[in-house]
Short mmCIF file of C-alpha atoms and ligand atoms in Angstrom, two decimals:
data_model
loop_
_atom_site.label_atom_id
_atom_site.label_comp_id
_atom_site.label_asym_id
_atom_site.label_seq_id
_atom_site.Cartn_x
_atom_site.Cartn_y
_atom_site.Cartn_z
CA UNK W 21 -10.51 -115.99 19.31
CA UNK W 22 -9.88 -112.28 18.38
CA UNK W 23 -12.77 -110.44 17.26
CA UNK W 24 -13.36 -107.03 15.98
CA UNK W 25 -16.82 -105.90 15.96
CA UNK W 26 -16.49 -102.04 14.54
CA UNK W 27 -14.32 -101.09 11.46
CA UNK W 28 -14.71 -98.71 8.78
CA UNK W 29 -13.85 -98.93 5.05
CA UNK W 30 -13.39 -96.76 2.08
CA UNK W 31 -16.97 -97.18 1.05
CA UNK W 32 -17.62 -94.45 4.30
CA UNK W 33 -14.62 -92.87 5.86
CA UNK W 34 -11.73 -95.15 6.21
CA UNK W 35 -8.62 -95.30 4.26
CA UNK W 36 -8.42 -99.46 3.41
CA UNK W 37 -10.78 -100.60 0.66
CA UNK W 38 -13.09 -103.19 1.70
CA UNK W 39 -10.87 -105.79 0.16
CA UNK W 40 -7.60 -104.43 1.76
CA UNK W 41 -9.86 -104.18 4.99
CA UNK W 42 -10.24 -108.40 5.42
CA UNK W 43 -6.68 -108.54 4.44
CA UNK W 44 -5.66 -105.92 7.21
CA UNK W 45 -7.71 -108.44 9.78
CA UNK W 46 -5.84 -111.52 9.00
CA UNK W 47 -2.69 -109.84 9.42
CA UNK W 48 -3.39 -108.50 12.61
CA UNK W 49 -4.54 -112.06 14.17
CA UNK W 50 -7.95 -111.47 13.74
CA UNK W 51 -10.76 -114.52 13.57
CA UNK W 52 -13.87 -112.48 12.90
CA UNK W 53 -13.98 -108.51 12.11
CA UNK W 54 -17.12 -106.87 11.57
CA UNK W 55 -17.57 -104.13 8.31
CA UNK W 56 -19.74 -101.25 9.56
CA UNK W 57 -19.57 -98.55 7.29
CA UNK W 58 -21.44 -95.35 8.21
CA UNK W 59 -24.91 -95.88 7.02
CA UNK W 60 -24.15 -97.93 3.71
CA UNK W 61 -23.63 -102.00 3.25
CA UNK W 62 -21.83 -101.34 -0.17
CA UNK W 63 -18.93 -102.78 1.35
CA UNK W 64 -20.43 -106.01 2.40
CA UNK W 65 -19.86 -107.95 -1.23
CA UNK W 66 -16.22 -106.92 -2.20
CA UNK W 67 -15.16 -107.99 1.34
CA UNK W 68 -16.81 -111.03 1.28
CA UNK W 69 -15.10 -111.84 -2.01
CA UNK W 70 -11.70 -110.87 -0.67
CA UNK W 71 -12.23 -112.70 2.52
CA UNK W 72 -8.41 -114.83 3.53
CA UNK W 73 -8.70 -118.49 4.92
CA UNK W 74 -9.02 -118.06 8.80
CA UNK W 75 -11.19 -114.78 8.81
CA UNK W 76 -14.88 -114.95 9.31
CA UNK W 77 -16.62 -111.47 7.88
CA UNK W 78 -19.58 -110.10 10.51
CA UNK W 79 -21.77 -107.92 8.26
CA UNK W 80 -22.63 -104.60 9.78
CA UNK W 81 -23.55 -100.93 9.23
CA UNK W 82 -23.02 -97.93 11.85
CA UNK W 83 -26.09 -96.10 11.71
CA UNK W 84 -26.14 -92.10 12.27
CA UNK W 85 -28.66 -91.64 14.61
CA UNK W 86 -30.09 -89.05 16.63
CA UNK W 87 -31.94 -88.91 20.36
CA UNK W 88 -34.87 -86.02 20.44
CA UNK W 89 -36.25 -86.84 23.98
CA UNK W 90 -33.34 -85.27 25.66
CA UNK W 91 -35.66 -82.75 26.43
CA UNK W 92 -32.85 -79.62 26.82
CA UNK W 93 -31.93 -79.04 23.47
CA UNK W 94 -34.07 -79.13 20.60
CA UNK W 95 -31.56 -80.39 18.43
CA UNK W 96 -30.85 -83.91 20.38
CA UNK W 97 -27.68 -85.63 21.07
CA UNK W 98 -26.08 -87.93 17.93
CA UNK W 99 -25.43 -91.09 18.33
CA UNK W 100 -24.55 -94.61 16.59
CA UNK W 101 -26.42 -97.84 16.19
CA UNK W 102 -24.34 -100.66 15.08
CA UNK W 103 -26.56 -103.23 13.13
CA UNK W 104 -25.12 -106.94 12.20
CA UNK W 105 -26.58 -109.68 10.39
CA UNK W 106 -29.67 -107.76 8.79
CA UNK W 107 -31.64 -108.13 5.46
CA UNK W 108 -29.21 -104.87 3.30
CA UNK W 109 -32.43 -104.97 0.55
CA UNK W 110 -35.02 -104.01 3.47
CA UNK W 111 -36.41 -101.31 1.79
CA UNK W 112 -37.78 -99.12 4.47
CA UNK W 113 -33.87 -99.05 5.73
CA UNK W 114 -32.58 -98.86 2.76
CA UNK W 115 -34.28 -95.88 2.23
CA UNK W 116 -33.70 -94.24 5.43
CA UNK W 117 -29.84 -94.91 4.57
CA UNK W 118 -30.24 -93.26 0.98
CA UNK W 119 -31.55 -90.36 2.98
CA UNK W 120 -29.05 -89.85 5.55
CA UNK W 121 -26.48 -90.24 3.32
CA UNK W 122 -28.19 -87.69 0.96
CA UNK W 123 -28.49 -85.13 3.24
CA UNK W 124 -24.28 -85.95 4.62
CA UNK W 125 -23.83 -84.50 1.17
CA UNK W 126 -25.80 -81.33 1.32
CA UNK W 127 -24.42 -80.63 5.32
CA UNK W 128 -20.36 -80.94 3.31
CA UNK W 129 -21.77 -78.32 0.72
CA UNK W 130 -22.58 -76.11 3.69
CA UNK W 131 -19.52 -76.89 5.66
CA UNK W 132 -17.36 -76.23 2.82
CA UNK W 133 -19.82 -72.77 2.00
CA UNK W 134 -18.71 -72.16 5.34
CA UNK W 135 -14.88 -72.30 4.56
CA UNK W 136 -14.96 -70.57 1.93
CA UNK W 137 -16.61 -67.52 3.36
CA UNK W 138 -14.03 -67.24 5.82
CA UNK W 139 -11.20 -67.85 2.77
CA UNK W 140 -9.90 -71.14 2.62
CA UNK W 141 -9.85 -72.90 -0.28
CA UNK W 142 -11.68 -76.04 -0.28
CA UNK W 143 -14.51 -76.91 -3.42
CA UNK W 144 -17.46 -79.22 -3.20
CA UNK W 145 -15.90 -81.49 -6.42
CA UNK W 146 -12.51 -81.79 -4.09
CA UNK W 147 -14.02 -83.18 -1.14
CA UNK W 148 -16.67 -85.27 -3.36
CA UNK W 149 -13.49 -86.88 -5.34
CA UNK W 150 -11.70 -87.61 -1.83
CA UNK W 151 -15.06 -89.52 -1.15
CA UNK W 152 -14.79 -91.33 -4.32
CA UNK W 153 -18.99 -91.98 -3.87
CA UNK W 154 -18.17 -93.02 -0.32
CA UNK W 155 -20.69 -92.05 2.53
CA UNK W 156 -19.60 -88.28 3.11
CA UNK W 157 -18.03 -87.14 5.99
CA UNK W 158 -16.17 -85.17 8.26
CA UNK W 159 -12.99 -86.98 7.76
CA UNK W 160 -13.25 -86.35 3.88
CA UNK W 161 -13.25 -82.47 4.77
CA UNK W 162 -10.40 -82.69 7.22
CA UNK W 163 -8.45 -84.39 4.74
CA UNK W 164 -8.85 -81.64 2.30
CA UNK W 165 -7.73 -79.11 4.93
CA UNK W 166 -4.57 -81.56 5.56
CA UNK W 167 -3.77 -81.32 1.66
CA UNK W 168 -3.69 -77.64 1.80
CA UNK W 169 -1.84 -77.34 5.13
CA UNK W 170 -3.82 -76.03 7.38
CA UNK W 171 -3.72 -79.06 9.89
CA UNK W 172 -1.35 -81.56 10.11
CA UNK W 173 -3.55 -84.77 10.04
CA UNK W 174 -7.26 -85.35 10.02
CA UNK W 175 -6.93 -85.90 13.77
CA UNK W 176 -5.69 -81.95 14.30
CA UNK W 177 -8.44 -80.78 12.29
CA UNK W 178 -11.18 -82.95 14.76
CA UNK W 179 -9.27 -81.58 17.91
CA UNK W 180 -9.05 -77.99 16.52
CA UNK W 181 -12.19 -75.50 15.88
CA UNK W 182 -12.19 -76.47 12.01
CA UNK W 183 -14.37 -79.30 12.40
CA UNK W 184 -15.42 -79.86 15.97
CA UNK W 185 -17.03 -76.67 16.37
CA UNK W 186 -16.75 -73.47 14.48
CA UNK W 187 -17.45 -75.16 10.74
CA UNK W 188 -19.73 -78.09 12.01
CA UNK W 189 -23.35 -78.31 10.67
CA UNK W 190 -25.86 -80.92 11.55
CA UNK W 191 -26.70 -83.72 9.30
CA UNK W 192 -30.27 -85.11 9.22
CA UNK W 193 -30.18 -88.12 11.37
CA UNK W 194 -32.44 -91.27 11.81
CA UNK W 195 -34.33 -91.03 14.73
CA UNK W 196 -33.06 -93.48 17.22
CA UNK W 197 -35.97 -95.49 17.67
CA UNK W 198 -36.61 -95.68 13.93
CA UNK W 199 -33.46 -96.88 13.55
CA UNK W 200 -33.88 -99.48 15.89
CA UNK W 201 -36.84 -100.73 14.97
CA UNK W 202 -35.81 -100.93 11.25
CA UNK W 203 -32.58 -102.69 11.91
CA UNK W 204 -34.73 -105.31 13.98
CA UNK W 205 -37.35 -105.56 11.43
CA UNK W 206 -34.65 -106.21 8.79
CA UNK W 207 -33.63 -109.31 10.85
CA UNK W 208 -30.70 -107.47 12.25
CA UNK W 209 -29.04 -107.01 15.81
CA UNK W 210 -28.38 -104.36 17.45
CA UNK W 211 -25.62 -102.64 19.53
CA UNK W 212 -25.20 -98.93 20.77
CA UNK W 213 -22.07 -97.72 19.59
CA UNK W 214 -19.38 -96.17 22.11
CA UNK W 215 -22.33 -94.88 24.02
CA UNK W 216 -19.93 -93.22 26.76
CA UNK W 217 -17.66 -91.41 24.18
CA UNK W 218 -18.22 -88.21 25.77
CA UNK W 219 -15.31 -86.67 23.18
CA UNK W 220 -17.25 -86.81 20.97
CA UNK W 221 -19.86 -84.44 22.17
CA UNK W 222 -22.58 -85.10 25.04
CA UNK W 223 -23.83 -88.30 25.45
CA UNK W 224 -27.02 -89.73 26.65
CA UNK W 225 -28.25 -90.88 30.26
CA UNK W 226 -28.74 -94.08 31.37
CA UNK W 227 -32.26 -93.60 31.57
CA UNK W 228 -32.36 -93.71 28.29
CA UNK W 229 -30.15 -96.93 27.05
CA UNK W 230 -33.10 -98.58 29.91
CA UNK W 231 -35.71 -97.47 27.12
CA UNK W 232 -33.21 -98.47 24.37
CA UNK W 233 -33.20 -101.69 26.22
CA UNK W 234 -36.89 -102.19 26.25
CA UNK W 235 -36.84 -101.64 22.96
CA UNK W 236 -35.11 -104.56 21.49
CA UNK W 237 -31.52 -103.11 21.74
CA UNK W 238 -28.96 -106.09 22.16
CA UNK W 239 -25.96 -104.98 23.37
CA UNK W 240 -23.35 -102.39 24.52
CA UNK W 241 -20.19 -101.68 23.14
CA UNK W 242 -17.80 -101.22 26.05
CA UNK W 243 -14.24 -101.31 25.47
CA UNK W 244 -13.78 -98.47 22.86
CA UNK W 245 -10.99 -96.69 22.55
CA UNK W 246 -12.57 -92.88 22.79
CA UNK W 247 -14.09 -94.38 26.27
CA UNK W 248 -11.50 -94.44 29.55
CA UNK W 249 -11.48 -97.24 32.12
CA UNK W 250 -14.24 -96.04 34.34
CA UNK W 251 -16.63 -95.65 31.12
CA UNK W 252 -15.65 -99.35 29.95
CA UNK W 253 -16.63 -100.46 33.50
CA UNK W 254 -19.79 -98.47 33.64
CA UNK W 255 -20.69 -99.62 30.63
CA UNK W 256 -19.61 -103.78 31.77
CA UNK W 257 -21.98 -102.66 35.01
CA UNK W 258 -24.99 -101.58 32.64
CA UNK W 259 -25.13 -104.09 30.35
CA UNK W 260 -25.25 -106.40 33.23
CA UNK W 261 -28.14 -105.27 34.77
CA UNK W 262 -29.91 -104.66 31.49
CA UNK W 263 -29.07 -108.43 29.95
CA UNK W 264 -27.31 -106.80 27.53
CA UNK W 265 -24.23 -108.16 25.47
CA UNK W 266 -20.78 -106.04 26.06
CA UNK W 267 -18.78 -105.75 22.87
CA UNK W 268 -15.26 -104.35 22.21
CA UNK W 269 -13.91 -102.67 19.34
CA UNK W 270 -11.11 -100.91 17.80
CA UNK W 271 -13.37 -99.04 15.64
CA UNK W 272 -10.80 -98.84 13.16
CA UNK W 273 -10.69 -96.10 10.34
CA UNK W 274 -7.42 -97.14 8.39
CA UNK W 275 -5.14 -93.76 8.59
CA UNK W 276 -8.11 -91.51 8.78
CA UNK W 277 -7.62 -92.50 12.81
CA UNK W 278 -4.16 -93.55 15.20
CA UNK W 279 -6.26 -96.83 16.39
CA UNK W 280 -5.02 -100.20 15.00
CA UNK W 281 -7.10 -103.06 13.73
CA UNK W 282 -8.14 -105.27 16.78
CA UNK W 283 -7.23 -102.44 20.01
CA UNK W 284 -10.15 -103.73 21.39
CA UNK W 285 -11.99 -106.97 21.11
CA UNK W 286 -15.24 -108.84 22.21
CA UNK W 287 -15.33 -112.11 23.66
CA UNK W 288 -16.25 -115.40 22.19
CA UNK W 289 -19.69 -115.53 24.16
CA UNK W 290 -20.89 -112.16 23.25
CA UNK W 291 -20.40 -112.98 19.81
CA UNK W 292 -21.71 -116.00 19.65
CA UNK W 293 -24.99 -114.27 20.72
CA UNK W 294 -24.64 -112.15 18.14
CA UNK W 295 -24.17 -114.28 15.46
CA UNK W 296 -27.48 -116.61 16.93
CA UNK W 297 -29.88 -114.10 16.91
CA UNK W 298 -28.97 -111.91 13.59
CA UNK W 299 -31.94 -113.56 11.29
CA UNK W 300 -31.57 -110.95 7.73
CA UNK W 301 -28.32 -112.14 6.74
CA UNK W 302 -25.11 -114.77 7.21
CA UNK W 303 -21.64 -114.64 8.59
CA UNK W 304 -19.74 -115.11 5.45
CA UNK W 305 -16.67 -117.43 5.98
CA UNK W 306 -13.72 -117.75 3.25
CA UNK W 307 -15.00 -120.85 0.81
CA UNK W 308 -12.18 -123.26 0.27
CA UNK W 309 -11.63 -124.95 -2.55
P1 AMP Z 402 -19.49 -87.26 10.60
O1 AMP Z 402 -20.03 -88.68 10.66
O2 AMP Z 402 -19.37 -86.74 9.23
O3 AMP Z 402 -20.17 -86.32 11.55
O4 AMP Z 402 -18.00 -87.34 11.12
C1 AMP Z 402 -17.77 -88.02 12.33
C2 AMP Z 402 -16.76 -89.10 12.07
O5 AMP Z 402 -15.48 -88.53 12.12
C3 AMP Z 402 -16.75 -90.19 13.11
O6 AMP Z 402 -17.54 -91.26 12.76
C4 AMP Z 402 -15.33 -90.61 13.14
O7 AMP Z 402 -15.13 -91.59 12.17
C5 AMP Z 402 -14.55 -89.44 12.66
N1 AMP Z 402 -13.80 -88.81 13.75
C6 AMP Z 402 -14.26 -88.29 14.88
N2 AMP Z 402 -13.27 -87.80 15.65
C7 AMP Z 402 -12.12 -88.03 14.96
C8 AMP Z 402 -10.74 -87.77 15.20
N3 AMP Z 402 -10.33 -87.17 16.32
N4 AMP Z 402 -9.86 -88.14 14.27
C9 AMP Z 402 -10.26 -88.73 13.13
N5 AMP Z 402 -11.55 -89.01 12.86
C10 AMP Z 402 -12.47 -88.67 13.75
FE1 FE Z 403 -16.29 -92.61 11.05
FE1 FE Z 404 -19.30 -94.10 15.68
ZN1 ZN Z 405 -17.43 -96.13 13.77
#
C-alpha cells in the first residue's frame, strides 16, 4: 500500500483544489493520502466528494503551533501538529483555528506594510485574492513577489531574505500543548510534523517530544523531505523508544513546492494505528455504486 499522510490543498497554501488533490493521489499510485490543510478542515467535504475508486481519504489538519518552554527566547520555536480523524465541529478547536487563521491575516497586512515601506509593490487585496479565502500564508506573499519579478518561484523567495528573514513577522500560534490536548479531546490523533526540519528554523530538543509523548502525542513523522538521512533515522530511533508511530510524507504543496505527491510514505502498520485510534471522525472511502 502507498500512503501519504501530509498534503496541502488550495483551501491553505497549495496549488491543487481539494478535488484535483484526490485525483492527483490516484494518479500517482496512491491507496490512502491524508488532507491537512494549515489550520482549516474546509477541505475535508469537497475531497471526500471527489474521492476516485481505489483511494481512501485520511482527514487531517496541520496545526500552527508554537513551544514557549524553550526557555532562551521569549518568542518560542514554531512548530506543526498534524491531527487525523478528529470531531472538525469541536468548538473549542474550532475556535482556536478561527483565531490562528485570523491573526495569519493581520501578520500578511504587516508583512506586506513591510514591503511596501521598502518600495515594492505588493497590496493587501492582491495577496488576499491569491488566497481566494484560503488559510493565509507565506506562500501567497511569495507568489505575489514571483508575479512582479522579483524572485523566480515561491521557492527563491523562501531561500532569499524576502520571506525567511528580513520581511517575516510572527503569527499568533496555538500553544503546543493546547493544541494537543484539543486535537485529543476532539477524538483526534496526533503526530508532530517534520519535527527535525531544522530549515525551517530551530527546532526543539528531544527533551521535549519525551513531554510531548507523555502527553498523548501519537506519533513522529520521519521520512520528510526537508529532513536528511541521519534526521529520518533519529527520528525511526525516537519514536522507538517513546512507542511512538513513525510516519512518512511528501508533504506535498502542488507547485507552491518541487516535492511530488507520495516522495515519502508510511507503512501499512503505522497507519493502521492511526486509523484505530482516531475516534472524532471516519476514513472516507469512494462509495460505489
Ligand atoms: P507560514 O505558515 O505562513 O509561516 O508559511 C510557512 C509555509 O511556507 C510552510 O508551511 C510551507 O508550506 C511553506 N514553505 C516553507 N518553505 C518553503 C519553500 N522553500 N518553498 C515553498 N514553500 C515553502
Ligand atoms: Fe504550507
Ligand atoms: Fe509543516
Ligand atoms: Zn505541511
Amino acid at each position: 500500500m502507498r500512503i501519504d499522510l501530509h498534503t496541502h490543498s488550495t483551501v491553505s497554501d497549495g496549488t491543487c483544489a481539494p478535488a484535483e488533490l484526490v485525483v492527483a493521489a490516484a494518479k500517482a499510485g496512491l491507496d490512502v493520502v491524508a488532507l491537512t490543510d494549515h489550520d482549516t478542515t474546509a477541505g475535508w467535504a469537497p475531497a471526500a466528494a471527489a474521492l476516485p475508486y481505489g483511494v481512501t481519504l485520511l482527514p487531517g489538519v496541520e496545526l500552527s503551533c508554537r513551544w514557549h518552554g524553550s526557555g532562551s527566547a521569549s518568542t518560542g520555536i514554531g512548530l506543526h501538529l498534524l491531527g487525523y480523524l478528529f470531531d472538525p465541529a469541536y468548538p473549542p478547536l474550532v475556535a482556536e483555528m478561527d483565531r490562528v487563521r485570523e491573526s495569519r491575516e493581520r501578520r500578511a497586512e504587516r508583512m506586506i506594510e513591510l514591503l511596501k515601506a521598502d518600495g515594492v509593490d505588493v497590496s493587501w487585496p492582491e495577496v488576499r485574492a491569491l488566497a481566494n479565502g484560503a488559510t493565509v500564508g507565506r506562500p501567497h506573499i511569495a507568489q505575489a513577489l514571483v508575479r512582479l519579478g522579483l524572485v523566480d518561484s515561491v521557492n527563491a523567495a523562501f531561500q532569499s531574505e524576502w520571506l525567511g528573514a528580513r520581511y517575516r513577522v510572527p503569527k499568533q500560534d496555538i500553544d503546543v500543548f493546547d493544541g494537543l490536548r484539543l486535537l485529543r479531546e476532539a477524538g483526534g490523533v496526533v503526530v508532530f510534523a517534520h519535527p527535525k526540519a531544522n530549515r525551517r528554523g530551530r527546532t526543539v530538543p528531544d527533551e521535549f517530544i519525551v513531554e510531548l509523548a507523555a502527553a498523548g502525542l501519537f506519533g513522529l513523522e520521519g521520512d520528510h523531505p526537508d529532513h536528511d538521512p541521519a534526521e529520518r533515522e533519529h527520528v525511526r530511533r525516537l519514536g522507538a523508544e517513546l512507542g511512538l508511530v513513525v510516519t512518512g510524507s511528501s508533504d506535498f504543496h502542488g507547485g507552491n513546492k518541487t516535492v511530488r505527491l507520495g516522495e515519502c510514505t508510511t507503512a501499512r502498520e503505522a497507519y493502521e494505528q492511526i486509523v484505530a485510534a482516531g475516534r472524532g471522525a471516519p476514513i472516507v472511502s469512494p462509495i460505489m455504486d
